[in-house]
Tab-separated table of C-alpha atoms in Angstrom:
chain	number	residue	atom	x	y	z
A	1	LYS	CA	14.779	26.514	-18.759
A	2	ARG	CA	11.161	27.371	-19.299
A	3	THR	CA	11.977	30.411	-21.435
A	4	LEU	CA	14.098	28.274	-23.728
A	5	LEU	CA	11.663	25.442	-24.303
A	6	PRO	CA	8.227	25.803	-22.704
A	7	LEU	CA	6.765	22.400	-22.003
A	8	LEU	CA	3.490	21.359	-23.508
A	9	ARG	CA	0.636	19.997	-21.455
A	10	ASP	CA	1.374	16.390	-22.378
A	11	GLU	CA	5.101	16.835	-21.706
A	12	ILE	CA	4.738	18.168	-18.162
A	13	SER	CA	3.643	14.786	-16.821
A	14	GLY	CA	6.941	13.207	-17.886
A	15	PHE	CA	9.151	15.473	-15.766
A	16	VAL	CA	9.808	15.890	-12.063
A	17	PHE	CA	9.775	19.423	-10.664
A	18	PRO	CA	11.839	19.473	-7.440
A	19	CYS	CA	10.066	22.460	-5.888
A	20	ARG	CA	6.626	20.846	-5.907
A	21	LEU	CA	5.483	19.204	-2.695
A	22	THR	CA	3.021	16.885	-4.395
A	23	LEU	CA	4.011	13.506	-5.771
A	24	GLN	CA	4.369	13.506	-9.535
A	25	ARG	CA	3.710	10.800	-12.086
A	26	PRO	CA	7.317	9.546	-12.632
A	27	GLU	CA	7.769	9.374	-8.871
A	28	LEU	CA	4.515	7.526	-8.346
A	29	LYS	CA	5.704	4.649	-10.535
A	30	HIS	CA	8.826	4.036	-8.424
A	31	MET	CA	6.876	4.516	-5.196
A	32	VAL	CA	4.224	1.982	-6.236
A	33	VAL	CA	6.941	-0.547	-7.172
A	34	ASP	CA	8.598	-0.127	-3.766
A	35	LEU	CA	5.271	-0.469	-1.981
A	36	LEU	CA	4.511	-3.646	-3.928
A	37	LYS	CA	7.793	-5.085	-2.649
A	38	CYS	CA	6.484	-4.608	0.897
A	39	ILE	CA	3.441	-6.801	0.234
A	40	PRO	CA	5.329	-10.156	0.660
A	41	LEU	CA	6.684	-8.916	3.986
A	42	LEU	CA	3.187	-7.885	5.051
A	43	VAL	CA	1.755	-11.273	4.071
A	44	PHE	CA	4.558	-13.062	5.932
A	45	LEU	CA	3.988	-10.924	9.024
A	46	LEU	CA	0.242	-11.564	8.991
A	47	LEU	CA	0.859	-15.282	8.531
A	48	VAL	CA	3.271	-15.413	11.467
A	49	CYS	CA	0.957	-13.411	13.750
A	50	GLY	CA	-2.032	-15.526	12.771
A	51	LEU	CA	-0.079	-18.743	13.348
A	52	ASP	CA	1.088	-17.472	16.729
A	53	HIS	CA	-2.475	-16.637	17.775
A	54	LEU	CA	-3.717	-20.034	16.542
A	55	ILE	CA	-1.071	-21.966	18.500
A	56	PHE	CA	-1.782	-19.890	21.596
A	57	SER	CA	-5.506	-20.597	21.309
A	58	VAL	CA	-4.947	-24.355	20.915
A	59	LEU	CA	-2.585	-24.517	23.902
A	60	SER	CA	-4.995	-22.456	26.008
A	61	ILE	CA	-7.818	-24.898	25.229
A	62	ILE	CA	-5.573	-27.814	26.183
A	63	GLN	CA	-4.587	-26.093	29.424
A	64	ASN	CA	-8.174	-25.279	30.410
A	65	TYR	CA	-9.924	-28.518	29.458
A	66	SER	CA	-7.241	-31.188	29.961
A	67	PHE	CA	-6.636	-30.692	33.678
A	68	VAL	CA	-7.097	-33.977	35.604
A	69	GLN	CA	-6.733	-34.357	39.398
A	70	TYR	CA	-6.463	-37.694	41.181
A	71	SER	CA	-7.318	-38.255	44.858
A	72	TYR	CA	-6.330	-41.627	46.449
A	73	GLN	CA	-7.180	-42.420	50.060
A	74	THR	CA	-6.570	-45.715	51.953
A	75	SER	CA	-6.900	-46.795	55.597
A	76	HIS	CA	-5.675	-49.955	57.391
A	77	HIS	CA	-6.619	-51.079	60.871
A	78	MET	CA	-5.394	-54.357	62.431
A	79	THR	CA	-6.372	-55.361	65.954
A	80	VAL	CA	-5.750	-58.763	67.653
A	81	ASN	CA	-7.797	-59.416	70.757
A	82	VAL	CA	-6.727	-62.274	73.043
A	83	MET	CA	-9.389	-63.222	75.516
A	84	GLY	CA	-8.755	-64.885	78.841
A	85	THR	CA	-6.852	-64.355	82.065
A	86	SER	CA	-4.451	-67.231	82.003
A	87	LEU	CA	-0.709	-66.923	81.854
A	88	MET	CA	-0.675	-68.001	78.198
A	89	ALA	CA	-3.310	-65.440	77.308
A	90	GLN	CA	-1.345	-62.730	79.009
A	91	LEU	CA	1.832	-63.830	77.182
A	92	LEU	CA	0.066	-63.867	73.836
A	93	ARG	CA	-1.534	-60.514	74.555
A	94	ARG	CA	1.905	-59.001	75.162
A	95	THR	CA	3.551	-60.536	72.092
A	96	ILE	CA	0.781	-60.500	69.491
A	97	GLY	CA	-0.581	-57.219	70.760
A	98	ALA	CA	2.430	-55.545	69.214
A	99	LEU	CA	1.013	-56.433	65.799
A	100	ASN	CA	-1.877	-54.078	66.282
A	101	SER	CA	-1.491	-51.264	63.745
A	102	SER	CA	-3.594	-48.556	62.251
A	103	PHE	CA	-2.657	-46.125	59.507
A	104	GLU	CA	-4.354	-43.971	56.833
A	105	ASN	CA	-2.873	-42.904	53.503
A	106	GLN	CA	-4.201	-40.015	51.349
A	107	VAL	CA	-2.544	-39.054	48.042
A	108	GLU	CA	-3.615	-36.174	45.774
A	109	THR	CA	-1.944	-35.648	42.392
A	110	SER	CA	-2.709	-33.981	39.061
A	111	ASN	CA	-1.259	-33.457	35.574
A	112	LEU	CA	-0.706	-29.737	36.111
A	113	VAL	CA	3.043	-30.090	35.634
A	114	CYS	CA	2.570	-31.725	32.250
A	115	LEU	CA	0.116	-29.158	30.905
A	116	PRO	CA	1.408	-26.354	28.638
A	117	LYS	CA	1.605	-22.831	29.981
A	118	PRO	CA	1.213	-20.564	26.945
A	119	ARG	CA	1.765	-16.824	27.114
A	120	GLY	CA	0.040	-14.754	24.469
A	121	MET	CA	1.565	-11.683	22.896
A	122	THR	CA	0.272	-8.378	24.168
A	123	ARG	CA	-0.998	-5.542	22.015
A	124	GLU	CA	2.225	-3.629	22.569
A	125	GLN	CA	4.249	-6.587	21.318
A	126	TYR	CA	2.097	-6.851	18.198
A	127	LEU	CA	2.564	-3.128	17.580
A	128	SER	CA	6.326	-3.345	18.058
A	129	THR	CA	6.385	-6.232	15.558
A	130	CYS	CA	4.474	-4.246	12.935
A	131	LEU	CA	6.313	-0.950	13.459
A	132	PRO	CA	9.342	-1.869	11.261
A	133	LEU	CA	7.062	-2.669	8.329
A	134	VAL	CA	5.136	0.576	8.846
A	135	ALA	CA	8.427	2.480	8.987
A	136	LEU	CA	9.514	0.772	5.749
A	137	ALA	CA	6.289	1.827	4.013
A	138	LEU	CA	6.717	5.406	5.250
A	139	LEU	CA	10.287	5.429	3.969
A	140	CYS	CA	9.016	4.329	0.559
A	141	LEU	CA	6.718	7.364	0.582
A	142	ALA	CA	9.321	9.769	1.937
A	143	GLN	CA	12.202	8.658	-0.280
A	144	VAL	CA	10.724	10.670	-3.157
A	145	TYR	CA	11.992	13.965	-1.806
A	146	PRO	CA	15.625	12.970	-1.047
A	147	LEU	CA	15.881	11.330	-4.477
A	148	ARG	CA	15.221	14.702	-6.090
A	149	LEU	CA	18.617	15.863	-4.854
A	150	ARG	CA	20.497	13.362	-7.019
A	151	ARG	CA	20.557	15.598	-10.075
A	152	ALA	CA	21.635	18.640	-8.046
A	153	ILE	CA	24.477	16.713	-6.377
A	154	ALA	CA	25.653	15.251	-9.695
A	155	ALA	CA	25.491	18.692	-11.355
A	156	PHE	CA	27.574	20.216	-8.544
A	157	PHE	CA	30.388	17.682	-8.874
A	158	PHE	CA	30.187	17.160	-12.668
A	159	PRO	CA	29.066	20.437	-14.327
A	160	LYS	CA	30.273	19.450	-17.811
A	161	ARG	CA	28.379	16.208	-17.650
A	162	GLU	CA	25.295	18.121	-16.557
A	163	LYS	CA	25.574	20.413	-19.574
A	164	THR	CA	25.815	17.388	-21.872
A	165	ARG	CA	22.741	15.869	-20.276
A	166	VAL	CA	20.756	19.105	-20.659
A	167	LEU	CA	21.651	19.354	-24.351
A	168	PHE	CA	20.720	15.731	-24.899
A	169	LEU	CA	17.381	16.283	-23.163
A	170	TYR	CA	16.729	19.417	-25.221
A	171	ASN	CA	17.370	17.646	-28.538
A	172	LYS	CA	15.332	14.652	-27.392
A	173	LEU	CA	12.380	16.909	-26.601
A	174	LEU	CA	12.629	18.567	-30.004
A	175	ARG	CA	12.541	15.192	-31.755
A	176	GLN	CA	9.658	13.972	-29.641
A	177	ARG	CA	7.729	17.171	-30.212
A	178	GLU	CA	8.238	16.973	-33.968
A	179	ASN	CA	6.993	13.401	-34.045
A	180	PHE	CA	4.136	14.330	-31.728
A	181	PHE	CA	2.920	17.133	-33.962
A	182	GLN	CA	3.170	14.957	-37.049
A	183	LEU	CA	0.999	12.336	-35.375
A	184	GLN	CA	-1.459	14.969	-34.196
A	185	ARG	CA	-1.678	16.526	-37.665
A	186	SER	CA	-2.482	13.166	-39.206
A	187	ARG	CA	-5.030	12.466	-36.459
A	188	ILE	CA	-6.745	15.837	-36.957
A	189	ALA	CA	-6.703	15.362	-40.725
A	190	ARG	CA	-8.386	11.963	-40.394
A	191	ARG	CA	-10.991	13.419	-38.071
A	192	ALA	CA	-11.629	16.315	-40.440
A	193	ARG	CA	-12.207	13.945	-43.386
A	194	GLN	CA	-14.843	12.057	-41.458
A	195	PRO	CA	-18.419	13.207	-42.033
A	196	PRO	CA	-19.800	15.185	-39.079
A	197	GLY	CA	-22.316	13.544	-36.820
A	198	LEU	CA	-25.917	14.612	-36.475
A	199	GLY	CA	-25.297	16.547	-33.271
A	200	THR	CA	-22.287	18.353	-34.695
A	201	TRP	CA	-24.174	19.214	-37.887
A	202	LEU	CA	-27.156	20.616	-35.960
A	203	LEU	CA	-24.873	22.618	-33.683
A	204	GLU	CA	-23.037	24.112	-36.645
A	205	ARG	CA	-26.305	25.055	-38.359
A	206	CYS	CA	-27.548	26.756	-35.194
A	207	ARG	CA	-24.293	28.684	-34.857
A	208	ARG	CA	-24.536	29.926	-38.430
A	209	ARG	CA	-28.203	30.849	-38.093
A	210	TRP	CA	-27.912	32.474	-34.660
A	211	PRO	CA	-24.335	33.779	-34.205
A	212	TRP	CA	-25.100	35.023	-30.673
A	213	LEU	CA	-25.188	31.376	-29.476
A	214	ARG	CA	-21.415	31.226	-29.818
A	215	ARG	CA	-21.059	33.036	-26.481
A	216	TRP	CA	-22.362	30.016	-24.554
A	217	GLN	CA	-20.585	27.395	-26.602
A	218	ARG	CA	-17.788	25.668	-24.725
A	219	ARG	CA	-14.868	25.018	-26.998
A	220	SER	CA	-11.423	23.599	-26.284
A	221	CYS	CA	-8.109	23.258	-28.038
A	222	THR	CA	-8.286	20.717	-30.835
A	223	LEU	CA	-4.811	19.412	-30.028
A	224	CYS	CA	-4.379	19.374	-26.239
A	225	GLY	CA	-7.959	19.897	-25.048
A	226	THR	CA	-7.405	22.983	-22.866
A	227	PRO	CA	-10.573	25.097	-22.367
A	228	GLY	CA	-10.980	27.908	-24.837
A	229	THR	CA	-9.979	31.470	-23.928
A	230	PRO	CA	-10.050	34.752	-25.866
A	231	TRP	CA	-6.372	34.209	-26.681
A	232	HIS	CA	-6.979	30.951	-28.539
A	233	GLN	CA	-6.341	30.995	-32.286
A	234	VAL	CA	-8.931	29.955	-34.846
A	235	CYS	CA	-7.762	28.174	-37.963
A	236	PRO	CA	-7.978	30.662	-40.885
A	237	ALA	CA	-8.866	27.938	-43.389
A	238	LEU	CA	-12.323	28.160	-44.866
A	239	ASP	CA	-14.939	25.827	-43.392
A	240	CYS	CA	-12.546	24.725	-40.643
A	241	GLY	CA	-12.964	26.835	-37.520
A	242	ALA	CA	-10.718	24.604	-35.387
A	243	LEU	CA	-9.544	26.215	-32.160
A	244	TYR	CA	-5.948	26.039	-30.913
A	245	CYS	CA	-4.197	27.366	-27.832
A	246	ASP	CA	-1.087	29.541	-28.153
A	247	ARG	CA	1.451	26.755	-27.648
A	248	CYS	CA	-0.212	24.296	-29.997
A	249	TRP	CA	-0.702	27.026	-32.621
């Protein structure tokens, strides 16, 4: 509960608040990992669609520029003329005259049957192919909110286990906060032992000479960096003047 252990500014980013609609930092990590898993599927889908379009283009070129049509036409005329008026000429005219023939042959053919007949995918088919991947990416974004219900469901069925988890989290935060403040104290002590820079020295001299300039000076908490307010505490040590917010103080 917030009244039991108010979270510091640096600690808020490590927790997930179920009532917030925005995506929070712990959730972003899992969401980014799930989205990265969709990249191989996206690459595979683009490769397949590109290969399909390439094969369709090649087959279309073959169909358009490889069409060959053949036209074959022949004619045959045979005529036997027997001259004369004798009996033998008449007999030959009747017998050999049957050999007279005349015919024409015209053949047209092409390789249309052997040519490929490709059918390209329409825009609707491409969209229907990509829709499952888009739905998967949207599910990766939307899964954040249902996953927040895990703790509530587990706490409803296992209340004792939930109490143990809360106590463990409370003690863990206390240990982390103690270590955090020890590190911050050592960091501030090292910074205080360093000689001030030229700009800091000039600013401090101006503040001491003209105290009314302190109204326009923008100061922040030495520990967490929150902007200064009238409720911030000033270190009572001589020649220190460090500013701290209420929680850090």
